[in-house]
């Protein structure tokens, strides 16, 4: 008789495309988001938390086929036959909320949201299927003053988290200007927007690749097409040389000042009412920002900002970090974009049928946190709890009293709850927890009304480099009265922060 096979144990592994975040990661991210939230709150924005699950219909971009929704979202079918999915971003839920609660919410409605989103896409290096977003949006404000305010708020948020002026720039463009350029170039007919739709799509994709392909590569895609290094050929927009020159001129229109940039753009869109309106909006944004003190060292008009122009309907903005880092091959490169946004006046209209203007920005949480680490501005203050060690099992109540006093004084602390038999293991635990201080009290110390306080940070420094004389003058462990426990621990922690 065959023996029954043992049940297979599940593999302890993270699903493909996902990752786990431990103490330091979570603490650093929370601290950064808390500082950003303070800025948003100061600007009058209210927090909003929406469900992680939305109907696929509400997400809009992804519709179910016969068996399951198209790739891009994690979706499933409910028993009542509705398809639902994990949210793809934080903007689609906002559009649904703005439509669903339009009679209850103030107008304009200003909200910020922070949380995870999920994308059913092929994972890669640094590319995960779950990641954090941090958004702030204004719904119901048609004036570009709202766009200017978002740019100013983004600038303030970057400086508040630790990106100094000079290490970043917020760049501003406008989709209407690009539409005007395409109208002048002959690939947009305002009377029939569906005409030349394929050509416009190629133009948008081409100029979005300027950083990667360079001017020659974009010119090829605006013309007959481009063959890449592997031999694959991509069809172009079939623009004439004159038409392509108009598009290329748009991307190179930035000048020394915002006024000069707008003057050049106005030349390029001459004859296009939509293009002229876009230039007017850029001029208004520049005027409003200048009046608040946001000059070119923080926010600039830059027609080369093209990412997202297929989605946005008006002003577009992007925050770029300008300092250099080393890539995986040790080569210097600029850090790049950490936030982007713009005006999207058509999103809420899907639900209501009415025009509802909206504008906002989304910060790439993981990228901004990586930037702070690269600048040495994250993780410096991460310390573990004070550890109250256990010398006598039958005195656990006294140890819990000690830790309670420390916590009530606002000090992070814990009692060692592992096996106390080997005292060395307790100190190894404290080291692994990055604890700054350990409290020791055996029966002898208890009888004398004292505790031993071990400065673990100083002890580590002494072990590395201190001389015998220095060790004697700065002992890493000392005795203190039991009644002075909180005061002595607070003093040590203050020294460690100094």
C-alpha positions as CSV (number, residue, x, y, z in Angstrom):
1,X,0.0,0.0,0.0
2,X,1.5,3.3,-1.1
3,X,2.3,5.8,1.6
4,X,0.3,9.0,1.6
5,X,2.3,11.9,0.3
6,X,3.0,14.7,2.7
7,X,1.1,17.8,1.9
8,X,3.2,20.3,-0.1
9,X,4.2,23.3,1.9
10,X,3.6,26.7,0.3
11,X,6.6,28.5,-0.9
12,X,7.5,31.6,1.2
13,X,8.1,34.0,-1.6
14,X,6.7,37.4,-2.7
15,X,4.5,37.2,-5.8
16,X,6.2,38.3,-9.1
17,X,6.1,42.1,-9.5
18,X,5.5,42.8,-5.9
19,X,7.7,43.6,-2.9
20,X,7.7,43.8,0.8
21,X,8.4,47.0,2.7
22,X,10.1,46.7,6.1
23,X,10.5,49.2,9.0
24,X,12.9,51.7,7.6
25,X,11.1,51.9,4.2
26,X,7.7,52.3,5.8
27,X,8.9,54.9,8.3
28,X,10.8,57.0,5.7
29,X,7.8,56.9,3.3
30,X,5.4,57.9,6.0
31,X,7.6,60.8,7.2
32,X,7.9,62.1,3.7
33,X,4.2,61.8,3.0
34,X,3.4,63.5,6.3
35,X,5.5,66.5,5.3
36,X,3.8,66.6,1.9
37,X,0.4,66.4,3.5
38,X,1.2,69.4,5.7
39,X,1.9,71.4,2.5
40,X,-1.4,70.3,0.9
41,X,-3.3,71.0,4.1
42,X,-1.8,74.5,4.2
43,X,-3.1,75.1,0.7
44,X,-6.6,74.2,1.8
45,X,-6.8,70.7,0.4
46,X,-8.8,68.0,2.3
47,X,-7.7,64.3,2.5
48,X,-9.8,61.7,0.7
49,X,-9.6,57.9,0.9
50,X,-11.4,55.8,-1.7
51,X,-11.9,52.1,-2.0
52,X,-9.0,50.1,-3.4
53,X,-11.6,48.5,-5.7
54,X,-13.6,50.3,-8.4
55,X,-15.9,49.1,-11.1
56,X,-14.2,48.6,-14.4
57,X,-16.7,50.9,-15.9
58,X,-15.7,53.7,-13.5
59,X,-12.0,53.2,-14.4
60,X,-13.0,53.9,-17.9
61,X,-9.8,53.0,-19.8
62,X,-10.3,49.3,-19.4
63,X,-13.4,47.5,-20.6
64,X,-14.2,43.7,-20.1
65,X,-14.0,41.4,-23.1
66,X,-15.8,38.1,-23.2
67,X,-13.8,36.4,-20.5
68,X,-11.9,39.1,-18.6
69,X,-10.9,42.7,-18.8
70,X,-8.0,43.6,-21.0
71,X,-4.6,43.5,-19.5
72,X,-3.6,46.5,-17.4
73,X,-5.8,46.0,-14.3
74,X,-6.3,43.2,-11.8
75,X,-10.0,42.6,-12.3
76,X,-12.6,39.9,-11.6
77,X,-16.3,39.4,-12.1
78,X,-18.8,39.7,-9.2
79,X,-21.7,37.3,-8.8
80,X,-24.1,40.0,-10.1
81,X,-22.0,40.1,-13.3
82,X,-20.3,43.5,-12.7
83,X,-16.6,43.6,-13.4
84,X,-14.5,45.3,-10.6
85,X,-10.8,45.9,-10.5
86,X,-8.1,47.2,-8.2
87,X,-7.7,50.9,-8.8
88,X,-5.2,51.7,-11.5
89,X,-4.5,55.3,-10.2
90,X,-6.0,57.8,-7.8
91,X,-7.5,60.1,-10.5
92,X,-10.3,57.8,-11.8
93,X,-11.6,57.3,-8.2
94,X,-11.6,61.0,-7.8
95,X,-13.7,61.5,-10.9
96,X,-16.2,59.0,-9.7
97,X,-16.4,60.6,-6.2
98,X,-16.8,64.1,-7.8
99,X,-19.7,62.8,-9.9
100,X,-21.3,60.7,-7.2
101,X,-21.2,63.3,-4.5
102,X,-21.4,66.5,-6.6
103,X,-24.4,67.8,-4.7
104,X,-22.7,67.4,-1.3
105,X,-19.1,68.5,-2.1
106,X,-18.0,72.1,-2.2
107,X,-17.2,73.5,-5.7
108,X,-14.4,73.8,-6.4
109,X,-13.4,70.6,-4.5
110,X,-9.8,70.4,-3.4
111,X,-8.5,67.0,-2.3
112,X,-5.3,65.1,-1.8
113,X,-5.0,61.3,-1.7
114,X,-2.1,58.9,-0.9
115,X,-2.1,55.2,-1.2
116,X,-1.2,52.1,-3.2
117,X,-2.3,51.5,-6.8
118,X,-2.1,48.3,-8.8
119,X,-1.2,47.7,-12.5
120,X,-1.3,44.3,-14.2
121,X,1.7,45.0,-16.3
122,X,4.9,43.1,-17.0
123,X,7.3,43.8,-14.1
124,X,10.9,44.8,-14.6
125,X,13.9,46.2,-12.7
126,X,12.5,48.9,-10.4
127,X,9.0,48.4,-11.9
128,X,6.4,46.9,-9.6
129,X,2.8,46.0,-10.0
130,X,1.9,47.7,-6.7
131,X,3.3,51.2,-5.8
132,X,2.3,54.3,-4.0
133,X,0.9,57.5,-5.5
134,X,0.5,60.9,-3.9
135,X,-2.0,63.1,-5.7
136,X,-3.5,66.6,-5.2
137,X,-6.3,67.9,-7.4
138,X,-8.8,70.7,-7.7
139,X,-12.2,69.8,-9.4
140,X,-14.5,72.5,-10.6
141,X,-12.1,75.4,-11.1
142,X,-12.0,76.5,-14.8
143,X,-9.4,79.3,-14.2
144,X,-5.7,78.5,-14.8
145,X,-5.1,80.1,-11.5
146,X,-5.8,76.6,-10.1
147,X,-3.0,75.2,-12.3
148,X,-0.6,77.9,-11.2
149,X,-1.5,77.1,-7.6
150,X,-0.7,73.4,-8.1
151,X,2.7,74.3,-9.5
152,X,3.5,76.5,-6.5
153,X,2.3,73.8,-4.1
154,X,4.4,71.2,-5.9
155,X,7.5,73.5,-5.5
156,X,6.8,74.0,-1.8
157,X,6.3,70.3,-1.3
158,X,9.7,69.4,-2.8
159,X,11.5,72.0,-0.7
160,X,9.6,70.9,2.4
161,X,10.7,67.2,2.1
162,X,14.3,68.2,1.6
163,X,15.0,69.0,-2.1
164,X,16.6,72.5,-2.0
165,X,16.1,75.2,-4.5
166,X,18.5,74.7,-7.4
167,X,18.2,70.9,-7.2
168,X,14.8,70.8,-8.9
169,X,12.7,72.7,-11.5
170,X,8.9,72.6,-12.2
171,X,8.4,72.8,-16.0
172,X,5.1,74.0,-17.5
173,X,3.6,73.5,-21.0
174,X,0.1,73.5,-22.5
175,X,-1.7,70.9,-24.6
176,X,-3.6,73.7,-26.4
177,X,-0.3,75.1,-27.7
178,X,0.6,71.8,-29.1
179,X,-2.8,71.5,-30.7
180,X,-2.3,74.9,-32.3
181,X,1.1,73.7,-33.6
182,X,-0.5,70.6,-35.1
183,X,-3.3,72.7,-36.6
184,X,-0.6,74.9,-38.3
185,X,1.3,71.8,-39.4
186,X,-1.9,70.5,-41.0
187,X,-2.6,67.4,-38.9
188,X,-5.5,68.9,-36.8
189,X,-8.8,70.2,-38.2
190,X,-10.8,72.0,-35.5
191,X,-14.0,71.4,-37.5
192,X,-13.4,67.6,-37.6
193,X,-11.2,66.4,-34.7
194,X,-11.4,62.8,-35.9
195,X,-9.6,63.7,-39.1
196,X,-5.8,63.0,-39.0
197,X,-6.3,61.2,-35.7
198,X,-3.8,58.5,-36.7
199,X,-1.2,61.0,-37.7
200,X,-1.6,63.0,-34.5
201,X,-1.1,59.9,-32.5
202,X,2.2,59.2,-34.2
203,X,3.3,62.8,-33.7
204,X,2.5,62.6,-30.0
205,X,4.4,59.4,-29.6
206,X,7.3,60.7,-31.6
207,X,7.8,63.9,-29.6
208,X,7.4,62.0,-26.3
209,X,10.5,60.1,-27.3
210,X,12.7,63.1,-27.8
211,X,14.9,62.3,-24.8
212,X,15.5,58.8,-26.0
213,X,15.8,59.1,-29.7
214,X,17.1,62.6,-30.1
215,X,16.2,65.2,-32.7
216,X,17.1,63.0,-35.7
217,X,15.0,60.1,-34.4
218,X,11.9,62.3,-33.8
219,X,12.3,63.9,-37.3
220,X,12.3,60.4,-38.8
221,X,9.1,59.5,-37.0
222,X,7.5,62.7,-38.1
223,X,8.4,61.8,-41.7
224,X,8.4,58.4,-43.4
225,X,9.4,56.4,-40.4
226,X,12.4,55.1,-38.4
227,X,14.4,51.8,-38.4
228,X,15.9,51.0,-35.0
229,X,19.1,49.2,-34.2
230,X,17.4,45.8,-34.4
231,X,16.2,46.5,-37.9
232,X,12.5,47.0,-36.9
233,X,10.8,49.7,-38.8
234,X,8.2,52.1,-37.2
235,X,5.9,54.0,-39.6
236,X,6.0,57.7,-39.4
237,X,3.4,60.4,-39.6
238,X,4.3,61.2,-43.2
239,X,4.7,65.0,-42.5
240,X,6.4,67.1,-45.1
241,X,9.7,68.8,-44.1
242,X,7.9,72.1,-43.6
243,X,5.3,70.4,-41.4
244,X,7.9,68.6,-39.3
245,X,9.8,71.9,-38.9
246,X,6.8,73.4,-37.2
247,X,6.6,70.6,-34.7
248,X,10.3,70.6,-34.0
249,X,10.2,74.3,-33.5
250,X,7.6,73.9,-30.8
251,X,9.9,71.6,-28.8
252,X,12.8,74.0,-29.1
253,X,10.8,77.2,-28.3
254,X,12.1,77.7,-24.8
255,X,13.9,81.0,-24.4
256,X,15.7,82.8,-21.5
257,X,12.5,84.2,-20.0
258,X,8.8,83.2,-19.9
259,X,7.9,86.3,-21.9
260,X,10.3,85.4,-24.7
261,X,9.1,81.8,-24.7
262,X,5.5,82.8,-25.1
263,X,6.5,85.3,-27.9
264,X,8.1,82.4,-29.8
265,X,5.2,80.1,-29.2
266,X,2.8,82.8,-30.5
267,X,4.8,82.9,-33.7
268,X,4.5,79.2,-34.1
269,X,0.7,79.0,-33.6
270,X,-0.1,82.1,-35.6
271,X,-3.5,81.5,-37.2
272,X,-4.7,79.0,-34.6
273,X,-7.3,80.3,-32.1
274,X,-6.7,77.3,-29.8
275,X,-3.0,77.7,-29.9
276,X,-3.3,81.4,-29.1
277,X,-5.6,80.5,-26.1
278,X,-2.9,78.1,-24.9
279,X,-0.2,80.8,-25.1
280,X,-2.5,83.2,-23.2
281,X,-2.9,80.6,-20.4
282,X,0.8,80.1,-20.1
283,X,1.3,83.9,-19.9
284,X,-1.4,84.0,-17.1
285,X,0.3,81.2,-15.2
286,X,3.7,82.9,-15.4
287,X,2.2,86.2,-14.2
288,X,0.5,84.6,-11.2
289,X,3.5,82.6,-10.2
290,X,5.8,85.6,-10.5
291,X,3.5,87.6,-8.3
292,X,3.9,85.0,-5.6
293,X,7.7,84.9,-5.9
294,X,8.0,81.7,-7.9
295,X,10.6,82.7,-10.4
296,X,12.7,80.8,-13.0
297,X,14.9,79.2,-10.3
298,X,11.8,77.2,-9.3
299,X,9.2,77.1,-12.1
300,X,9.8,77.7,-15.9
301,X,7.7,77.6,-19.1
302,X,9.2,74.8,-21.2
303,X,7.5,73.5,-24.4
304,X,9.7,70.4,-24.4
305,X,7.5,68.9,-21.6
306,X,5.4,66.5,-23.7
307,X,4.7,63.5,-21.4
308,X,1.0,63.1,-20.8
309,X,0.0,65.5,-23.6
310,X,-2.3,62.8,-25.1
311,X,-4.2,62.8,-21.8
312,X,-4.3,66.4,-20.6
313,X,-6.4,69.1,-22.1
314,X,-4.6,72.3,-21.1
315,X,-1.6,73.2,-18.9
316,X,0.8,70.3,-18.2
317,X,3.6,70.3,-15.6
318,X,6.5,68.1,-14.6
319,X,8.9,68.3,-11.6
320,X,12.4,67.3,-12.5
321,X,15.4,66.9,-10.2
322,X,18.5,68.4,-11.7
323,X,21.3,67.0,-9.6
324,X,23.4,64.1,-10.8
325,X,23.5,60.6,-9.5
326,X,25.5,57.5,-10.8
327,X,23.6,54.9,-12.7
328,X,24.1,51.1,-12.3
329,X,27.2,51.3,-14.5
330,X,28.7,54.2,-12.5
331,X,28.0,56.8,-15.1
332,X,26.7,60.3,-14.0
333,X,23.2,61.2,-15.1
334,X,20.5,63.6,-13.9
335,X,17.9,62.0,-11.5
336,X,15.0,63.1,-13.7
337,X,11.2,63.5,-13.2
338,X,9.6,62.8,-9.8
339,X,6.1,64.3,-10.4
340,X,3.8,65.3,-13.2
341,X,0.3,66.6,-13.7
342,X,-2.0,68.9,-15.6
343,X,-5.5,69.9,-16.6
344,X,-7.9,67.1,-17.5
345,X,-11.3,68.7,-18.1
346,X,-13.0,65.7,-19.7
347,X,-12.7,63.0,-17.0
348,X,-15.7,63.8,-14.8
349,X,-17.8,64.5,-17.8
350,X,-17.8,60.7,-18.5
351,X,-20.2,60.3,-15.5
352,X,-22.3,63.5,-15.6
353,X,-22.3,64.5,-19.3
354,X,-21.5,68.0,-18.1
355,X,-18.1,69.8,-18.4
356,X,-16.3,69.7,-15.1
357,X,-12.8,71.3,-15.1
358,X,-10.1,69.6,-13.1
359,X,-6.4,69.9,-12.6
360,X,-3.9,68.2,-10.4
361,X,-0.5,66.6,-9.8
362,X,0.8,63.2,-8.9
363,X,4.1,62.6,-7.1
364,X,6.1,59.5,-7.7
365,X,6.5,58.4,-4.1
366,X,9.2,55.8,-4.6
367,X,11.2,58.0,-6.9
368,X,11.1,61.0,-4.6
369,X,12.1,58.8,-1.7
370,X,15.0,57.4,-3.7
371,X,16.0,61.0,-4.5
372,X,16.0,61.9,-0.8
373,X,18.2,58.9,0.0
374,X,20.6,59.9,-2.8
375,X,20.9,63.3,-1.2
376,X,21.4,61.8,2.2
377,X,18.1,63.3,3.5
378,X,16.3,60.2,4.4
379,X,16.9,57.6,7.1
380,X,19.3,59.6,9.2
381,X,17.0,59.8,12.2
382,X,15.7,56.2,12.1
383,X,16.4,54.6,15.5
384,X,14.9,51.5,17.2
385,X,13.2,51.4,20.6
386,X,14.9,51.6,24.0
387,X,15.2,47.9,25.1
388,X,14.4,47.0,28.7
389,X,16.2,43.7,29.2
390,X,15.0,40.9,31.4
391,X,17.4,39.6,34.1
392,X,14.8,37.9,36.3
393,X,11.7,36.3,34.8
394,X,9.7,36.7,38.0
395,X,10.2,40.5,37.9
396,X,8.5,41.0,34.6
397,X,5.9,43.3,36.2
398,X,8.6,45.7,37.2
399,X,10.1,45.7,33.7
400,X,6.7,46.4,32.3
401,X,6.4,49.3,34.7
402,X,9.7,50.7,33.5
403,X,8.7,50.5,29.8
404,X,5.4,52.1,30.6
405,X,7.1,55.1,32.2
406,X,9.3,55.5,29.1
407,X,6.3,55.3,26.8
408,X,4.3,57.7,28.8
409,X,7.2,60.2,28.5
410,X,7.0,59.9,24.7
411,X,10.0,57.5,24.4
412,X,9.7,54.5,22.1
413,X,10.4,51.5,24.2
414,X,9.8,47.7,24.6
415,X,10.6,44.9,27.0
416,X,12.6,42.0,25.6
417,X,10.0,39.2,25.2
418,X,12.3,36.4,23.8
419,X,14.0,33.8,25.8
420,X,16.0,35.8,28.5
421,X,18.2,32.9,29.5
422,X,21.2,34.1,27.4
423,X,21.7,37.8,28.1
424,X,24.1,38.2,25.1
425,X,21.2,37.4,22.8
426,X,19.2,40.3,24.3
427,X,22.0,42.7,23.4
428,X,22.3,41.1,19.9
429,X,18.5,41.7,19.5
430,X,19.0,45.3,20.6
431,X,21.7,45.8,18.0
432,X,19.5,44.2,15.3
433,X,16.7,46.6,16.3
434,X,19.1,49.6,16.1
435,X,18.3,50.4,19.7
436,X,20.0,53.5,21.1
437,X,19.8,52.4,24.7
438,X,19.4,49.2,26.8
439,X,18.1,49.2,30.4
440,X,19.5,46.5,32.8
441,X,18.3,45.7,36.2
442,X,19.0,42.5,38.1
443,X,18.0,41.6,41.7
444,X,21.1,43.4,43.0
445,X,20.3,46.7,41.2
446,X,16.7,46.4,42.3
447,X,17.6,46.0,45.9
448,X,19.8,49.2,45.7
449,X,17.1,51.1,43.8
450,X,19.3,51.6,40.7
451,X,19.4,50.6,37.0
452,X,22.2,50.1,34.6
453,X,21.9,52.2,31.4
454,X,23.8,51.0,28.4
455,X,24.4,53.6,25.6
456,X,24.5,51.3,22.6
457,X,25.3,54.0,20.0
458,X,28.3,55.3,22.0
459,X,29.3,51.7,22.7
460,X,29.4,51.0,19.0
461,X,31.5,54.1,18.3
462,X,33.9,53.2,21.1
463,X,34.3,49.7,19.7
464,X,35.2,51.1,16.4
465,X,37.8,53.7,17.1
466,X,38.0,55.1,20.7
467,X,41.2,54.8,22.7
468,X,41.3,53.4,26.3
469,X,41.4,56.9,27.7
470,X,38.4,58.0,25.7
471,X,36.5,54.8,26.8
472,X,37.3,55.6,30.4
473,X,36.2,59.2,30.1
474,X,33.0,58.3,28.3
475,X,31.8,55.0,29.6
476,X,29.1,53.3,27.5
477,X,27.3,51.9,30.5
478,X,26.6,53.7,33.8
479,X,24.5,53.3,36.9
480,X,21.6,55.7,37.7
481,X,18.9,55.9,40.3
482,X,15.7,54.0,39.4
483,X,13.8,57.3,39.9
484,X,15.9,59.0,37.3
485,X,15.4,56.4,34.6
486,X,13.2,58.6,32.3
487,X,15.4,61.7,32.7
488,X,18.7,59.8,32.0
489,X,17.3,58.0,28.9
490,X,15.9,61.3,27.6
491,X,19.3,62.9,28.1
492,X,21.1,60.1,26.2
493,X,18.6,60.3,23.3
494,X,19.1,64.1,23.1
495,X,22.9,63.6,23.0
496,X,22.5,61.2,20.1
497,X,20.4,63.7,18.1
498,X,23.0,66.5,18.7
